[in-house]
XYZ file of C-alpha atoms in Angstrom:
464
model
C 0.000 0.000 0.000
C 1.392 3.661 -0.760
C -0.239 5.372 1.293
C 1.042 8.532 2.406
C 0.810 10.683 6.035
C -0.130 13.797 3.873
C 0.117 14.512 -0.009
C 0.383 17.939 -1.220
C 0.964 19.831 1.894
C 0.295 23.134 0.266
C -3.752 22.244 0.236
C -3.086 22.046 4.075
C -4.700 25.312 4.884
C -7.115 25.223 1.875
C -11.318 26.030 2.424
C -12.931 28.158 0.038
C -13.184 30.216 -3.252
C -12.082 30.783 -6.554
C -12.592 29.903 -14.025
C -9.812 27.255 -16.414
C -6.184 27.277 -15.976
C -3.320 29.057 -18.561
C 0.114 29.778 -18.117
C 1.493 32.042 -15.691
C 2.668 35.528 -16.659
C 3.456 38.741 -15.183
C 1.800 41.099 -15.609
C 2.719 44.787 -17.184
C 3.508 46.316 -14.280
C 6.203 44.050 -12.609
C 4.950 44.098 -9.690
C 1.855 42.706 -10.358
C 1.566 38.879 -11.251
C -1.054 37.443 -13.674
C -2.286 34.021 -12.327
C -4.486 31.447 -14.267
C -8.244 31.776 -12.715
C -9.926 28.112 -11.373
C -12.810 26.840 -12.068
C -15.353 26.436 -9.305
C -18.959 25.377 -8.265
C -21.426 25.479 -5.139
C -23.166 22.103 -4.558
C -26.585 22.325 -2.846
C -25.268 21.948 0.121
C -22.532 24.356 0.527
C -19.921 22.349 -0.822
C -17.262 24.379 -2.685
C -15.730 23.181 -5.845
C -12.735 24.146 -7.203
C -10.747 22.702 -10.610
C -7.516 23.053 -12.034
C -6.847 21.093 -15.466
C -3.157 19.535 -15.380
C -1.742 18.064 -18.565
C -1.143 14.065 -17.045
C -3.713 11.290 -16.969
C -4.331 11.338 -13.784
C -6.671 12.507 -11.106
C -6.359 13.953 -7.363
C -9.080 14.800 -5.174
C -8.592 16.852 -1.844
C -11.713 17.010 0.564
C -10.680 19.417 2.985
C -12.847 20.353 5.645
C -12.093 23.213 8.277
C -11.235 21.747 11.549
C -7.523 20.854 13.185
C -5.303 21.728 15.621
C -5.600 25.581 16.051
C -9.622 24.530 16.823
C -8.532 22.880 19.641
C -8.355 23.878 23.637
C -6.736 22.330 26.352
C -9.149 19.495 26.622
C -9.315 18.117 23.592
C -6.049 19.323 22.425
C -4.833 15.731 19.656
C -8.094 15.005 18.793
C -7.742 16.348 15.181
C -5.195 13.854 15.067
C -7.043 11.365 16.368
C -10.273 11.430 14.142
C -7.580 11.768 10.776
C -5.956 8.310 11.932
C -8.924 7.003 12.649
C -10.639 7.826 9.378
C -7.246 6.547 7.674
C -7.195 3.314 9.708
C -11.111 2.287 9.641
C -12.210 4.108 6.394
C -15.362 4.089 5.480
C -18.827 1.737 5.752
C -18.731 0.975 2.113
C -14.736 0.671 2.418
C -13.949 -0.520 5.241
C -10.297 -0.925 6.865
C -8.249 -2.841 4.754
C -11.049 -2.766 1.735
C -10.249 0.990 1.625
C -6.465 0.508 1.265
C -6.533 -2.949 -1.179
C -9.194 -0.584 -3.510
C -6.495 1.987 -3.646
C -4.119 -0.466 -4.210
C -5.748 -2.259 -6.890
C -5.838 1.157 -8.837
C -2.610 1.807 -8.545
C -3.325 5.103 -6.249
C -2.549 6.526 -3.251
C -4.377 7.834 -0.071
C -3.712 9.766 2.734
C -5.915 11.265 5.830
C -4.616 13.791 7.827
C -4.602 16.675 9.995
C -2.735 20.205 10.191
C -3.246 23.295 11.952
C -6.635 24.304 10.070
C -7.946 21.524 8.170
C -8.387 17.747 8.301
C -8.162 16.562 4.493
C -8.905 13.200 2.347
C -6.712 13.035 -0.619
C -6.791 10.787 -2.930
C -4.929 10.175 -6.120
C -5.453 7.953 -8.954
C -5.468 7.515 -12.945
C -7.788 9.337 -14.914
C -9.785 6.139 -15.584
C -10.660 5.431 -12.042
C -12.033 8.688 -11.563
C -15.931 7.215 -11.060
C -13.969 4.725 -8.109
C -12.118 7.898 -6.414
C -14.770 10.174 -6.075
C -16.620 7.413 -4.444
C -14.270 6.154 -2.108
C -13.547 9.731 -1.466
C -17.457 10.653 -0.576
C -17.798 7.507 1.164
C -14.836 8.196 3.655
C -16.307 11.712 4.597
C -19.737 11.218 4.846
C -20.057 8.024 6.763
C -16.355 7.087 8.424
C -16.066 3.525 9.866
C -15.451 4.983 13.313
C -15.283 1.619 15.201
C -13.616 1.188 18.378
C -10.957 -1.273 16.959
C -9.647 0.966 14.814
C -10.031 3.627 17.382
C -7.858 2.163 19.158
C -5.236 1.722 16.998
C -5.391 5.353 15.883
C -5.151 6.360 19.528
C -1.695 4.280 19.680
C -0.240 5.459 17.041
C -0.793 9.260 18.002
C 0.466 8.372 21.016
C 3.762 6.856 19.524
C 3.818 10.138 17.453
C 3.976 12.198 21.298
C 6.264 10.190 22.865
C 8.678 10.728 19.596
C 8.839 14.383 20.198
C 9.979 14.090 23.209
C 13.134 12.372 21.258
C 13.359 15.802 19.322
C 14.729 18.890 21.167
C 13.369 21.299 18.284
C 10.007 19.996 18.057
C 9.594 20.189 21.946
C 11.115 23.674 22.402
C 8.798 25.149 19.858
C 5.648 23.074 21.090
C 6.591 24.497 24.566
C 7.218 27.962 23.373
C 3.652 27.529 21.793
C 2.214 26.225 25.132
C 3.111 29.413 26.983
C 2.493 31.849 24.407
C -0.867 30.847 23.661
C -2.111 29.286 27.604
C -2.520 25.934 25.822
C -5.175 26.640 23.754
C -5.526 26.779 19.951
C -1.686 26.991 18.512
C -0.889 26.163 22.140
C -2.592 22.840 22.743
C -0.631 20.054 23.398
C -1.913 16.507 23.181
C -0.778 13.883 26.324
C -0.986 10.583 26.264
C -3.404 10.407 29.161
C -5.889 12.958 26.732
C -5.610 10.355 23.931
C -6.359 7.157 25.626
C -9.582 9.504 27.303
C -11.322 10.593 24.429
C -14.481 8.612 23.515
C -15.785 7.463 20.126
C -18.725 9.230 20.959
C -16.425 12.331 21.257
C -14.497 11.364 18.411
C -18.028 11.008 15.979
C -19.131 14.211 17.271
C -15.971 15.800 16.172
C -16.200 14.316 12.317
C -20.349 15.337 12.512
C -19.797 18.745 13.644
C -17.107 19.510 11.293
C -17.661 17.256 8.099
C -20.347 19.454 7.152
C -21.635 20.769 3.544
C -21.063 24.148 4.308
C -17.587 23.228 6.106
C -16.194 21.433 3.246
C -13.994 22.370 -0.032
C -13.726 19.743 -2.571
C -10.174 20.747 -4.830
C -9.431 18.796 -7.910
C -6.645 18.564 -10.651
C -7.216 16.272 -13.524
C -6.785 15.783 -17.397
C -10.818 15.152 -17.302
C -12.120 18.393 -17.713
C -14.269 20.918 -15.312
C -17.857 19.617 -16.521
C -16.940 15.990 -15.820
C -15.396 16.591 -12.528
C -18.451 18.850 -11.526
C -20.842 16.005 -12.419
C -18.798 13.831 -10.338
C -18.988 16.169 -7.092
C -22.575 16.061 -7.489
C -23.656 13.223 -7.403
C -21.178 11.359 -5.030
C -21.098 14.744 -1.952
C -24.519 15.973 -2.685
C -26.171 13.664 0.151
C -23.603 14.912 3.010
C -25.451 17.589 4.965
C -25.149 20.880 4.181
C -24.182 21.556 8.474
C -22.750 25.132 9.402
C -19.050 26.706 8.624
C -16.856 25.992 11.767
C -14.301 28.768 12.570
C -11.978 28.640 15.756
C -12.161 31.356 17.979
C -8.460 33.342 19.424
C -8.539 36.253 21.502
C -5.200 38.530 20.720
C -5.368 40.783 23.070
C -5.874 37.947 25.451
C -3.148 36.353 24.255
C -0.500 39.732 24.088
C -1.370 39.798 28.128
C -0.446 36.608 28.720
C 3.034 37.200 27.012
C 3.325 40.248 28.586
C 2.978 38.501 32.341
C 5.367 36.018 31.779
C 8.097 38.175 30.117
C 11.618 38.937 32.169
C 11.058 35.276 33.086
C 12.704 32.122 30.962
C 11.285 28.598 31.182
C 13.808 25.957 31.106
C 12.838 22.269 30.353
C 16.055 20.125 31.717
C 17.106 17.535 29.292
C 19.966 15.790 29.725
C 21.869 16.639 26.142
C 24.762 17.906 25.210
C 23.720 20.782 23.552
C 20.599 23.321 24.125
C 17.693 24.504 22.031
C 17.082 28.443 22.799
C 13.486 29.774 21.429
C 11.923 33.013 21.958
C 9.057 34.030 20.353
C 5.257 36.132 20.613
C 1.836 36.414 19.032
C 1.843 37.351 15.828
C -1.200 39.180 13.913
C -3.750 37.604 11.681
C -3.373 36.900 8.101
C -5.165 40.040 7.434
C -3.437 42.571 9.160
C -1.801 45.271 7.369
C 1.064 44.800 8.632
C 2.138 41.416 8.083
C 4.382 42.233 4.554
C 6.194 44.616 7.065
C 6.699 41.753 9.208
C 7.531 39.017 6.251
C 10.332 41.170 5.097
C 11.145 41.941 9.032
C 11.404 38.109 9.534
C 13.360 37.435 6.356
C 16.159 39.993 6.960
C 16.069 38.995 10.665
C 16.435 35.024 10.573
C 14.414 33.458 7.603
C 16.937 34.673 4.776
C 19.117 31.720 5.165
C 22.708 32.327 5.591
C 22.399 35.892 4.643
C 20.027 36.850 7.568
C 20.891 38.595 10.636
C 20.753 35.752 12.760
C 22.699 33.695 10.598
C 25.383 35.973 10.169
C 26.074 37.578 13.930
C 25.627 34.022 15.689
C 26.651 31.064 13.261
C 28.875 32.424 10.679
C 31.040 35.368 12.867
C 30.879 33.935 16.251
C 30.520 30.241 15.221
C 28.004 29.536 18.270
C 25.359 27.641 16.536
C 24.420 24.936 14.991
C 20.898 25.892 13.440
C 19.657 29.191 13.991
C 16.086 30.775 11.777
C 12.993 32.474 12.568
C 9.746 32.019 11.583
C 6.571 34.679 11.361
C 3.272 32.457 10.650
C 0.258 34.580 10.445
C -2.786 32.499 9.886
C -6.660 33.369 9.896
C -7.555 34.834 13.466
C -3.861 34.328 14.714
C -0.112 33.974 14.148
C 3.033 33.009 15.514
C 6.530 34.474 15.510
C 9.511 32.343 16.888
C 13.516 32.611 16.186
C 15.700 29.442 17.659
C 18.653 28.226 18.092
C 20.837 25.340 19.005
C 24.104 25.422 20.436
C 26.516 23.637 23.073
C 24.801 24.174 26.747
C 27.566 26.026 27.989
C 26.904 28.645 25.250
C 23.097 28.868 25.718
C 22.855 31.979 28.214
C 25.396 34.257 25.478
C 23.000 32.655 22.337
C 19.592 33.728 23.941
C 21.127 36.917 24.584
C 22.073 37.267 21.093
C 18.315 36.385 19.679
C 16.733 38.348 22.329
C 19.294 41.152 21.016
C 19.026 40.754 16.882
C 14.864 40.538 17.662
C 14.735 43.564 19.353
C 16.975 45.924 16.864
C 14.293 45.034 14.365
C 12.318 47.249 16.183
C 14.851 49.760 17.621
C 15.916 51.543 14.074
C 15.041 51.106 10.736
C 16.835 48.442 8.511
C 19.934 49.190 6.007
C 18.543 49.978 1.794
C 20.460 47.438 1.096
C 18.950 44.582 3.925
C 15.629 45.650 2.700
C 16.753 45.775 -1.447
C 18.041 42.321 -0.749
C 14.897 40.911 1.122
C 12.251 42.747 -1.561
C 14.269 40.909 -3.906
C 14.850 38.048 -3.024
C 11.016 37.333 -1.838
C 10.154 38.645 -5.325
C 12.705 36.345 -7.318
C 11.042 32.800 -5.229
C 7.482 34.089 -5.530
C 6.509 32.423 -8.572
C 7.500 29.192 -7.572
C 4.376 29.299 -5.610
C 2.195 28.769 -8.175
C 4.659 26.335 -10.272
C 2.042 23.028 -10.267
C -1.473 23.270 -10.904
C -2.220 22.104 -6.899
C -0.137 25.072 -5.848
C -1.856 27.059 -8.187
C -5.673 25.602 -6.848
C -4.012 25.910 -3.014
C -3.002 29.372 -2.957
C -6.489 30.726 -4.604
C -8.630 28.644 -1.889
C -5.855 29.881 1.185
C -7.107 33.534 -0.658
C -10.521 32.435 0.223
C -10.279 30.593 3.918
C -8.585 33.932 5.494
C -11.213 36.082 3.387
C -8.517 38.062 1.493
C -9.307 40.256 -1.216
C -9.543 38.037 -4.793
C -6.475 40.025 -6.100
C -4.020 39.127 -2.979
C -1.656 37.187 -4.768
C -1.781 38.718 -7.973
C -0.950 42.570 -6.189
C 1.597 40.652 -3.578
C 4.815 41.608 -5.169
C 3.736 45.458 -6.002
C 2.638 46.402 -2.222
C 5.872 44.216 -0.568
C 7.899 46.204 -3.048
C 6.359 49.411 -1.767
C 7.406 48.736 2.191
C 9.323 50.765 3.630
C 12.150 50.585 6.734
C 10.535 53.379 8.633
C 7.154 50.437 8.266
C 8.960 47.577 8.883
C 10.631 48.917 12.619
C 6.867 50.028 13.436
C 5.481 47.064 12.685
C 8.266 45.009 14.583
C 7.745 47.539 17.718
C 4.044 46.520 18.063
C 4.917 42.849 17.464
C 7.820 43.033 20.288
C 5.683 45.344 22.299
C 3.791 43.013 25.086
C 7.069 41.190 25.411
C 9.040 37.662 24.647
C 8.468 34.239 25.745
C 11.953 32.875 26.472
C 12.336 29.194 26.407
C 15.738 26.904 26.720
C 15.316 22.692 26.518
C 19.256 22.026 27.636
C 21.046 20.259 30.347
C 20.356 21.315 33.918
C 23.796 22.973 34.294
C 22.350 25.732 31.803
C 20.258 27.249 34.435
C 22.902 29.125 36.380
C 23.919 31.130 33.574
C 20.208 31.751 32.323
C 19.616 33.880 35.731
C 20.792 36.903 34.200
C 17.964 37.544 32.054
C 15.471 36.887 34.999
C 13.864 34.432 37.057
C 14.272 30.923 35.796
C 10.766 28.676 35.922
C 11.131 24.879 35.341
C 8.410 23.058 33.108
C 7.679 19.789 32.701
């Protein structure tokens, strides 16, 4: 069986919007790029269509529905997770278990079930021929899931396998920590346990896939040589009998959030590992998708630590002082939320001077304005990598529907290059200001012996 954990992670963060697919130009003003429109559809019951043609014989079929991790709280933080693996591992009532996976394999295809931070998504992906067979199997695994408590079960171990793993990983549990505080364990913050796993009912589980496997909920994306007519009738008549339900949004509180940043900041959480070297994060809240600042704070993020080995970061703590081994940041704004984090990893006995450093770089961003030449090279550089965005026909379909989901004017992508070009230093040092303002969250996994040294920036708090 090739089944995958997730194919085509760009349709990820897909649910909503968007006439047939041509090449990709610029535009006349070079700022300004011309993208092919898609092709789309409303079912009855508020199920959107969307269609890009692609040149080989085959067919893919993403049902993406919005509901993951950022919907979860504290309580049922995992259970996203949980309902993917399940649907993956007990598949439907007309395919059940290991029916679902020998289908696929008879057809030569592949399947995957899985969930991210704002959708859980079926994809499925096949030869043109089988088309009739995938959109079945596809309709049949979203509107009625085999949720038995065998497979249950089994999804609930292997999530837990996948939590006990991260514990193995230093990176992945410094930024899931850094989350944790940032965000009071809800949403981006919610951390699944093995206890919470093993609790969680199948009648908590089914509720889950009813509440959120919903008509109105649901985005149906497809790329095939078959054309848009064919692959509408399809949709029809296989998804028209799910119910049409309600759209499902998660709810995030900012300012909340900011406070909570703000009462923990002049204090740095250490989680004692004993390894040889240490994995310094800092990060904050970062705005929503739609905030007007948020090209201020791409190009702030690229100069800073996400321009490989020409960023800031890069440059004062790897390259001239030689003091880590990885060091980036990262500015994620999503929907009703974001994220902003910069890490690093470096010997333990180094870890105090290193979070100095990122705690130092981070807050010049906002202190004075960046050099013409930082922000020549960052405009540029964005600019020169944007197109390869849009570079497959799924990319193409992903980016129009992630237009859609965060309710983004139709033109975003198509006017992104002209208004990042227009940003100015003065902008980006504002911007960074009011994302630095309530504070950092300053977090160190690293050998006990680290927390001597870490005293200097303020009181030290051990997590588990």
């Amino acid at each position: 069986m090739r089944t995958k954990r997730f194919m085509l992670a760009a349709v990820c963060a897909l649910l909503f919007f968007c006439d047939s697919a041509g090449p990709l130009t610029a535009g006349p003003d070079s700022g300004r790029l011309d993208l092919p429109p898609v092709s789309n559809a409303v079912l009855a019951n508020g199920i959107r269509l969307f269609y890009v043609p692609d040149d080989l014989p085959q067919i893919t079929i993403i049902v993406t529905v919005g509901y993951g991790r950022l919907y979860e709280k504290r309580e049922t933080a995992g259970l996203s997770d949980l309902l993917a693996s399940t649907m993956s591992l007990g598949g439907s009532t007309g395919y059940p278990g290991a029916t679902l996976h020998e289908a696929i394999d008879s057809m030569g295809g592949r399947l995957s079930v899985s969930a991210s931070w704002e959708s859980v998504t079926i994809s499925i992906r096949v030869l043109e021929r089988f088309r009739e067979e995938a959109f079945a199997i596809a309709a049949d695994i979203a509107a009625r899931p085999n949720i038995e408590q065998v497979y249950l079960d089994n999804a609930s171990g292997l999530v837990i396998d996948s939590i006990k793993r991260k514990y193995d990983n230093p990176f992945e549990l410094a930024f899931e920590k850094a989350r944790e505080i940032i965000f009071e364990g809800q949403g981006y913050g919610a951390v699944p346990t093995e206890e919470k796993i093993r609790s969680y009912s199948r009648a908590l589980v089914q509720d889950a896939w009813k509440t959120h496997f919903a008509g109105r909920n649901m985005m149906i994306g497809v790329s095939s040589s078959i054309d848009f007519s064919e692959a509408e009738r399809l949709c029809r008549k296989h998804f028209s009998g799910i119910h049409p339900g309600a759209p499902v949004r998660y709810e995030t509180d900012n300012g909340k959030i900011r406070e909570q940043v703000n009462r923990v900041r002049g204090k740095v959480f250490l989680y004692r590992k004993d390894i040889p070297q240490s994995t310094v994060v800092v990060g904050t809240v970062a705005p929503d998708i739609r905030n007007p600042g948020v090209l201020s704070l791409d190009l702030m993020n690229y100069i800073l630590g996400g321009g490989s080995f020409s960023s800031r970061l890069m440059e004062d703590i790897r390259v001239k002082r030689g003091m880590a081994y990885a060091v980036q940041s990262v500015c994620r704004p999503r929907y009703r939320t974001g994220v902003f984090l910069a890490y690093a990893q470096t010997e333990n006995r180094q870890a105090g001077e290193v979070l100095g450093l990122l705690v130092g770089n981070i807050e010049r961003m906002a202190q004075e304005p960046v050099a013409g030449r930082e922000l020549t090279w960052a405009q540029g550089a964005i600019s020169n990598a944007f197109v390869f965005r849009f570079d497959t026909p799924m990319e193409i379909l992903s980016n129009y529907l992630e237009i859609a989901y965060n309710e983004l004017p139709e033109d975003y992508y198509k006017t992104y290059l002209g208004r990042l070009n227009r940003v100015s230093a003065g902008e980006i040092a504002s911007e960074s200001a009011q994302l630095l303002k309530p504070g950092l969250v300053m977090l160190v996994v690293g050998h006990p012996s680290v927390e001597a040294d870490l005293k200097r920036f303020g009181e030290v708090v051990i997590i588990e």
